[in-house]
Amino acid sequence: MEGSENDGNVTPIAKWKTEFSRKFQYFLDRSTPHTMERWLGTLAVAMIYVLRVYYVHGFYVISYGLGIYVLNLLIGFLSPKVDPELEALDGASLPTKGSDEFKPFIRRLPEFKFWYAITKAFVVAFVLTFFSMLDVPVFWPILLCYWIFLFFLTMKRQILHMIKYKYVPFDIGKQRYTNKKSASSSGTPRN
């Protein structure tokens, strides 16, 4: 009997939060197979943020923090789930010859989580641009140069890691084989 009394005391805010969370998860689940549309939406959100920062002429520290966060996400997206350097210490390693067992590339940060984290980061950064106390005056070219330096240094290290352990984190789709002779031109007439 007590359980039914507690169910009646659910606040409207908690009920709304549960309903909103359920609907939001429903739309996230529905968007999963639509990769191109998701990334175009993220690009639109990013452009809105860039336009906001450009017209306000401020919030460069927030933009720098956003850039560092996106760089961190990118490293997770490009890295394998199991690091070959650590795996080599255990005795197991990635295949290096054609006779070795094939191991598919599994990302440390899957594409959907990568997309969701980047989109959420741009939305949060956009909201933060409405708080003037966060507009710290800085000389933005220094931050930009430092971020570019970090980006190239990090990407160089990641690319060298990819070359050393012979993995490619990009999937260009299933390889398609074309038949030189089609079935209809096999030489046997059909009636």
PDB file of C-alpha atoms in Angstrom:
ATOM      1  CA  MET A   1       0.000   0.000   0.000  1.00  0.00           C
ATOM      2  CA  GLU A   2       2.866   2.374   0.779  1.00  0.00           C
ATOM      3  CA  GLY A   3       4.349   1.875  -2.693  1.00  0.00           C
ATOM      4  CA  SER A   4       1.190   3.207  -4.328  1.00  0.00           C
ATOM      5  CA  GLU A   5       1.196   6.274  -2.056  1.00  0.00           C
ATOM      6  CA  ASN A   6       4.794   7.144  -3.033  1.00  0.00           C
ATOM      7  CA  ASP A   7       3.946   6.820  -6.716  1.00  0.00           C
ATOM      8  CA  GLY A   8       1.274   9.492  -6.272  1.00  0.00           C
ATOM      9  CA  ASN A   9       3.802  11.932  -4.806  1.00  0.00           C
ATOM     10  CA  VAL A  10       5.880  12.209  -7.990  1.00  0.00           C
ATOM     11  CA  THR A  11       6.493  15.862  -8.670  1.00  0.00           C
ATOM     12  CA  PRO A  12       5.497  17.321 -12.022  1.00  0.00           C
ATOM     13  CA  ILE A  13       9.122  18.323 -12.651  1.00  0.00           C
ATOM     14  CA  ALA A  14      10.336  14.745 -12.142  1.00  0.00           C
ATOM     15  CA  LYS A  15       7.549  13.478 -14.398  1.00  0.00           C
ATOM     16  CA  TRP A  16       8.458  16.042 -17.078  1.00  0.00           C
ATOM     17  CA  LYS A  17      12.160  15.167 -16.786  1.00  0.00           C
ATOM     18  CA  THR A  18      11.435  11.455 -17.219  1.00  0.00           C
ATOM     19  CA  GLU A  19       9.177  12.093 -20.204  1.00  0.00           C
ATOM     20  CA  PHE A  20      11.681  14.466 -21.823  1.00  0.00           C
ATOM     21  CA  SER A  21      14.517  12.002 -21.267  1.00  0.00           C
ATOM     22  CA  ARG A  22      12.476   9.205 -22.849  1.00  0.00           C
ATOM     23  CA  LYS A  23      11.584  11.311 -25.906  1.00  0.00           C
ATOM     24  CA  PHE A  24      15.161  12.564 -26.298  1.00  0.00           C
ATOM     25  CA  GLN A  25      16.495   8.992 -26.188  1.00  0.00           C
ATOM     26  CA  TYR A  26      13.859   7.969 -28.747  1.00  0.00           C
ATOM     27  CA  PHE A  27      15.067  10.637 -31.188  1.00  0.00           C
ATOM     28  CA  LEU A  28      18.716   9.739 -30.555  1.00  0.00           C
ATOM     29  CA  ASP A  29      17.929   6.098 -31.316  1.00  0.00           C
ATOM     30  CA  ARG A  30      16.075   7.083 -34.485  1.00  0.00           C
ATOM     31  CA  SER A  31      19.014   9.229 -35.655  1.00  0.00           C
ATOM     32  CA  THR A  32      21.604   6.459 -35.304  1.00  0.00           C
ATOM     33  CA  PRO A  33      21.498   5.146 -38.905  1.00  0.00           C
ATOM     34  CA  HIS A  34      21.418   8.660 -40.426  1.00  0.00           C
ATOM     35  CA  THR A  35      25.126   9.468 -40.187  1.00  0.00           C
ATOM     36  CA  MET A  36      25.279  12.144 -42.889  1.00  0.00           C
ATOM     37  CA  GLU A  37      22.258  14.020 -41.566  1.00  0.00           C
ATOM     38  CA  ARG A  38      23.620  13.926 -38.007  1.00  0.00           C
ATOM     39  CA  TRP A  39      26.972  15.371 -39.065  1.00  0.00           C
ATOM     40  CA  LEU A  40      25.298  18.052 -41.199  1.00  0.00           C
ATOM     41  CA  GLY A  41      23.271  19.058 -38.136  1.00  0.00           C
ATOM     42  CA  THR A  42      26.462  19.238 -36.079  1.00  0.00           C
ATOM     43  CA  LEU A  43      28.075  21.347 -38.785  1.00  0.00           C
ATOM     44  CA  ALA A  44      25.098  23.728 -38.625  1.00  0.00           C
ATOM     45  CA  VAL A  45      25.420  23.965 -34.820  1.00  0.00           C
ATOM     46  CA  ALA A  46      29.164  24.592 -35.161  1.00  0.00           C
ATOM     47  CA  MET A  47      28.583  27.339 -37.734  1.00  0.00           C
ATOM     48  CA  ILE A  48      26.048  29.022 -35.447  1.00  0.00           C
ATOM     49  CA  TYR A  49      28.632  28.950 -32.653  1.00  0.00           C
ATOM     50  CA  VAL A  50      31.360  30.351 -34.914  1.00  0.00           C
ATOM     51  CA  LEU A  51      29.061  33.138 -36.091  1.00  0.00           C
ATOM     52  CA  ARG A  52      28.173  33.959 -32.478  1.00  0.00           C
ATOM     53  CA  VAL A  53      31.844  34.209 -31.484  1.00  0.00           C
ATOM     54  CA  TYR A  54      32.651  36.225 -34.608  1.00  0.00           C
ATOM     55  CA  TYR A  55      29.887  38.798 -34.087  1.00  0.00           C
ATOM     56  CA  VAL A  56      30.470  39.129 -30.341  1.00  0.00           C
ATOM     57  CA  HIS A  57      34.257  39.388 -30.803  1.00  0.00           C
ATOM     58  CA  GLY A  58      34.925  37.468 -27.633  1.00  0.00           C
ATOM     59  CA  PHE A  59      34.802  34.171 -25.769  1.00  0.00           C
ATOM     60  CA  TYR A  60      38.136  33.051 -27.197  1.00  0.00           C
ATOM     61  CA  VAL A  61      39.026  31.101 -24.059  1.00  0.00           C
ATOM     62  CA  ILE A  62      35.800  29.115 -24.391  1.00  0.00           C
ATOM     63  CA  SER A  63      36.627  28.491 -28.053  1.00  0.00           C
ATOM     64  CA  TYR A  64      40.125  27.350 -27.101  1.00  0.00           C
ATOM     65  CA  GLY A  65      38.721  24.969 -24.467  1.00  0.00           C
ATOM     66  CA  LEU A  66      36.233  23.670 -27.040  1.00  0.00           C
ATOM     67  CA  GLY A  67      39.075  23.123 -29.521  1.00  0.00           C
ATOM     68  CA  ILE A  68      41.126  21.169 -26.970  1.00  0.00           C
ATOM     69  CA  TYR A  69      38.095  19.047 -26.098  1.00  0.00           C
ATOM     70  CA  VAL A  70      37.345  18.313 -29.766  1.00  0.00           C
ATOM     71  CA  LEU A  71      41.012  17.401 -30.308  1.00  0.00           C
ATOM     72  CA  ASN A  72      40.810  14.988 -27.381  1.00  0.00           C
ATOM     73  CA  LEU A  73      37.662  13.419 -28.858  1.00  0.00           C
ATOM     74  CA  LEU A  74      39.351  13.138 -32.258  1.00  0.00           C
ATOM     75  CA  ILE A  75      42.270  11.233 -30.735  1.00  0.00           C
ATOM     76  CA  GLY A  76      39.826   8.836 -29.093  1.00  0.00           C
ATOM     77  CA  PHE A  77      38.015   8.414 -32.406  1.00  0.00           C
ATOM     78  CA  LEU A  78      41.224   7.651 -34.320  1.00  0.00           C
ATOM     79  CA  SER A  79      42.717   5.332 -31.693  1.00  0.00           C
ATOM     80  CA  PRO A  80      42.093   1.594 -31.462  1.00  0.00           C
ATOM     81  CA  LYS A  81      40.152   0.275 -28.492  1.00  0.00           C
ATOM     82  CA  VAL A  82      43.073  -1.932 -27.520  1.00  0.00           C
ATOM     83  CA  ASP A  83      46.408  -0.128 -27.805  1.00  0.00           C
ATOM     84  CA  PRO A  84      48.878  -2.285 -29.799  1.00  0.00           C
ATOM     85  CA  GLU A  85      51.798  -0.997 -27.711  1.00  0.00           C
ATOM     86  CA  LEU A  86      50.236  -2.342 -24.528  1.00  0.00           C
ATOM     87  CA  GLU A  87      49.045  -5.490 -26.279  1.00  0.00           C
ATOM     88  CA  ALA A  88      52.596  -6.203 -27.545  1.00  0.00           C
ATOM     89  CA  LEU A  89      53.772  -6.302 -23.946  1.00  0.00           C
ATOM     90  CA  ASP A  90      51.183  -9.010 -23.249  1.00  0.00           C
ATOM     91  CA  GLY A  91      52.427 -11.127 -26.145  1.00  0.00           C
ATOM     92  CA  ALA A  92      49.478 -10.531 -28.492  1.00  0.00           C
ATOM     93  CA  SER A  93      49.771  -8.063 -31.356  1.00  0.00           C
ATOM     94  CA  LEU A  94      48.111  -6.877 -34.537  1.00  0.00           C
ATOM     95  CA  PRO A  95      48.620  -9.062 -37.596  1.00  0.00           C
ATOM     96  CA  THR A  96      51.715  -8.088 -39.545  1.00  0.00           C
ATOM     97  CA  LYS A  97      51.667 -10.790 -42.254  1.00  0.00           C
ATOM     98  CA  GLY A  98      48.963 -12.077 -44.539  1.00  0.00           C
ATOM     99  CA  SER A  99      48.903 -15.394 -42.691  1.00  0.00           C
ATOM    100  CA  ASP A 100      48.136 -13.749 -39.325  1.00  0.00           C
ATOM    101  CA  GLU A 101      44.592 -13.669 -38.008  1.00  0.00           C
ATOM    102  CA  PHE A 102      42.557 -10.659 -39.152  1.00  0.00           C
ATOM    103  CA  LYS A 103      41.502  -8.327 -36.349  1.00  0.00           C
ATOM    104  CA  PRO A 104      39.041  -5.585 -37.307  1.00  0.00           C
ATOM    105  CA  PHE A 105      39.710  -2.028 -36.212  1.00  0.00           C
ATOM    106  CA  ILE A 106      37.546  -1.164 -33.224  1.00  0.00           C
ATOM    107  CA  ARG A 107      37.595   2.453 -32.137  1.00  0.00           C
ATOM    108  CA  ARG A 108      38.177   3.575 -28.570  1.00  0.00           C
ATOM    109  CA  LEU A 109      35.412   6.160 -29.129  1.00  0.00           C
ATOM    110  CA  PRO A 110      32.660   4.946 -31.501  1.00  0.00           C
ATOM    111  CA  GLU A 111      31.382   7.295 -34.199  1.00  0.00           C
ATOM    112  CA  PHE A 112      27.972   7.873 -32.578  1.00  0.00           C
ATOM    113  CA  LYS A 113      29.476   8.793 -29.205  1.00  0.00           C
ATOM    114  CA  PHE A 114      32.018  10.989 -31.012  1.00  0.00           C
ATOM    115  CA  TRP A 115      29.221  12.813 -32.831  1.00  0.00           C
ATOM    116  CA  TYR A 116      27.092  13.162 -29.716  1.00  0.00           C
ATOM    117  CA  ALA A 117      29.983  14.509 -27.601  1.00  0.00           C
ATOM    118  CA  ILE A 118      30.992  17.066 -30.250  1.00  0.00           C
ATOM    119  CA  THR A 119      27.420  18.253 -30.749  1.00  0.00           C
ATOM    120  CA  LYS A 120      26.877  18.552 -27.018  1.00  0.00           C
ATOM    121  CA  ALA A 121      30.177  20.451 -26.664  1.00  0.00           C
ATOM    122  CA  PHE A 122      29.189  23.005 -29.300  1.00  0.00           C
ATOM    123  CA  VAL A 123      25.767  23.498 -27.709  1.00  0.00           C
ATOM    124  CA  VAL A 124      27.297  23.990 -24.246  1.00  0.00           C
ATOM    125  CA  ALA A 125      29.917  26.388 -25.642  1.00  0.00           C
ATOM    126  CA  PHE A 126      27.157  28.333 -27.417  1.00  0.00           C
ATOM    127  CA  VAL A 127      25.193  28.654 -24.173  1.00  0.00           C
ATOM    128  CA  LEU A 128      28.336  29.776 -22.339  1.00  0.00           C
ATOM    129  CA  THR A 129      28.724  32.691 -24.765  1.00  0.00           C
ATOM    130  CA  PHE A 130      25.668  34.316 -23.173  1.00  0.00           C
ATOM    131  CA  PHE A 131      27.473  34.784 -19.845  1.00  0.00           C
ATOM    132  CA  SER A 132      29.622  37.922 -20.041  1.00  0.00           C
ATOM    133  CA  MET A 133      31.688  36.925 -17.002  1.00  0.00           C
ATOM    134  CA  LEU A 134      33.182  34.115 -19.119  1.00  0.00           C
ATOM    135  CA  ASP A 135      34.421  36.545 -21.764  1.00  0.00           C
ATOM    136  CA  VAL A 136      38.009  36.739 -20.552  1.00  0.00           C
ATOM    137  CA  PRO A 137      40.072  39.254 -22.552  1.00  0.00           C
ATOM    138  CA  VAL A 138      42.982  37.426 -24.183  1.00  0.00           C
ATOM    139  CA  PHE A 139      45.152  37.880 -27.240  1.00  0.00           C
ATOM    140  CA  TRP A 140      43.455  35.239 -29.369  1.00  0.00           C
ATOM    141  CA  PRO A 141      46.213  34.745 -32.008  1.00  0.00           C
ATOM    142  CA  ILE A 142      48.430  33.209 -29.295  1.00  0.00           C
ATOM    143  CA  LEU A 143      45.689  30.723 -28.378  1.00  0.00           C
ATOM    144  CA  LEU A 144      45.126  29.890 -32.041  1.00  0.00           C
ATOM    145  CA  CYS A 145      48.843  29.326 -32.698  1.00  0.00           C
ATOM    146  CA  TYR A 146      49.166  27.174 -29.604  1.00  0.00           C
ATOM    147  CA  TRP A 147      46.129  25.092 -30.597  1.00  0.00           C
ATOM    148  CA  ILE A 148      47.493  24.600 -34.142  1.00  0.00           C
ATOM    149  CA  PHE A 149      50.842  23.552 -32.651  1.00  0.00           C
ATOM    150  CA  LEU A 150      49.085  21.027 -30.376  1.00  0.00           C
ATOM    151  CA  PHE A 151      46.977  19.741 -33.260  1.00  0.00           C
ATOM    152  CA  PHE A 152      49.940  19.058 -35.548  1.00  0.00           C
ATOM    153  CA  LEU A 153      52.037  17.570 -32.762  1.00  0.00           C
ATOM    154  CA  THR A 154      49.212  15.264 -31.691  1.00  0.00           C
ATOM    155  CA  MET A 155      48.273  14.249 -35.246  1.00  0.00           C
ATOM    156  CA  LYS A 156      51.913  13.531 -36.088  1.00  0.00           C
ATOM    157  CA  ARG A 157      52.148  11.218 -33.091  1.00  0.00           C
ATOM    158  CA  GLN A 158      48.850   9.526 -34.020  1.00  0.00           C
ATOM    159  CA  ILE A 159      49.836   9.048 -37.671  1.00  0.00           C
ATOM    160  CA  LEU A 160      53.217   7.582 -36.670  1.00  0.00           C
ATOM    161  CA  HIS A 161      51.346   5.202 -34.357  1.00  0.00           C
ATOM    162  CA  MET A 162      49.066   4.185 -37.253  1.00  0.00           C
ATOM    163  CA  ILE A 163      52.052   3.558 -39.524  1.00  0.00           C
ATOM    164  CA  LYS A 164      53.973   1.620 -36.877  1.00  0.00           C
ATOM    165  CA  TYR A 165      51.076  -0.739 -36.094  1.00  0.00           C
ATOM    166  CA  LYS A 166      49.632  -0.769 -39.626  1.00  0.00           C
ATOM    167  CA  TYR A 167      46.032   0.173 -38.969  1.00  0.00           C
ATOM    168  CA  VAL A 168      43.717   2.544 -40.765  1.00  0.00           C
ATOM    169  CA  PRO A 169      40.907   4.016 -38.656  1.00  0.00           C
ATOM    170  CA  PHE A 170      38.770   4.924 -41.656  1.00  0.00           C
ATOM    171  CA  ASP A 171      36.259   2.614 -43.240  1.00  0.00           C
ATOM    172  CA  ILE A 172      35.654   3.299 -46.900  1.00  0.00           C
ATOM    173  CA  GLY A 173      32.964   0.655 -47.140  1.00  0.00           C
ATOM    174  CA  LYS A 174      32.842  -2.875 -48.342  1.00  0.00           C
ATOM    175  CA  GLN A 175      35.103  -3.654 -51.267  1.00  0.00           C
ATOM    176  CA  ARG A 176      33.067  -4.313 -54.403  1.00  0.00           C
ATOM    177  CA  TYR A 177      34.173  -6.691 -57.095  1.00  0.00           C
ATOM    178  CA  THR A 178      32.946  -6.165 -60.629  1.00  0.00           C
ATOM    179  CA  ASN A 179      32.421  -9.071 -62.945  1.00  0.00           C
ATOM    180  CA  LYS A 180      33.874  -8.520 -66.392  1.00  0.00           C
ATOM    181  CA  LYS A 181      31.182 -10.684 -67.963  1.00  0.00           C
ATOM    182  CA  SER A 182      27.624 -10.068 -66.943  1.00  0.00           C
ATOM    183  CA  ALA A 183      25.206 -12.974 -66.606  1.00  0.00           C
ATOM    184  CA  SER A 184      23.016 -11.681 -69.442  1.00  0.00           C
ATOM    185  CA  SER A 185      25.879 -11.719 -71.957  1.00  0.00           C
ATOM    186  CA  SER A 186      27.009 -15.298 -71.213  1.00  0.00           C
ATOM    187  CA  GLY A 187      26.399 -16.363 -74.806  1.00  0.00           C
ATOM    188  CA  THR A 188      23.285 -18.443 -74.248  1.00  0.00           C
ATOM    189  CA  PRO A 189      20.227 -16.959 -75.914  1.00  0.00           C
ATOM    190  CA  ARG A 190      17.067 -16.652 -73.829  1.00  0.00           C
ATOM    191  CA  ASN A 191      13.631 -17.220 -75.243  1.00  0.00           C
TER     192      ASN A 191
END
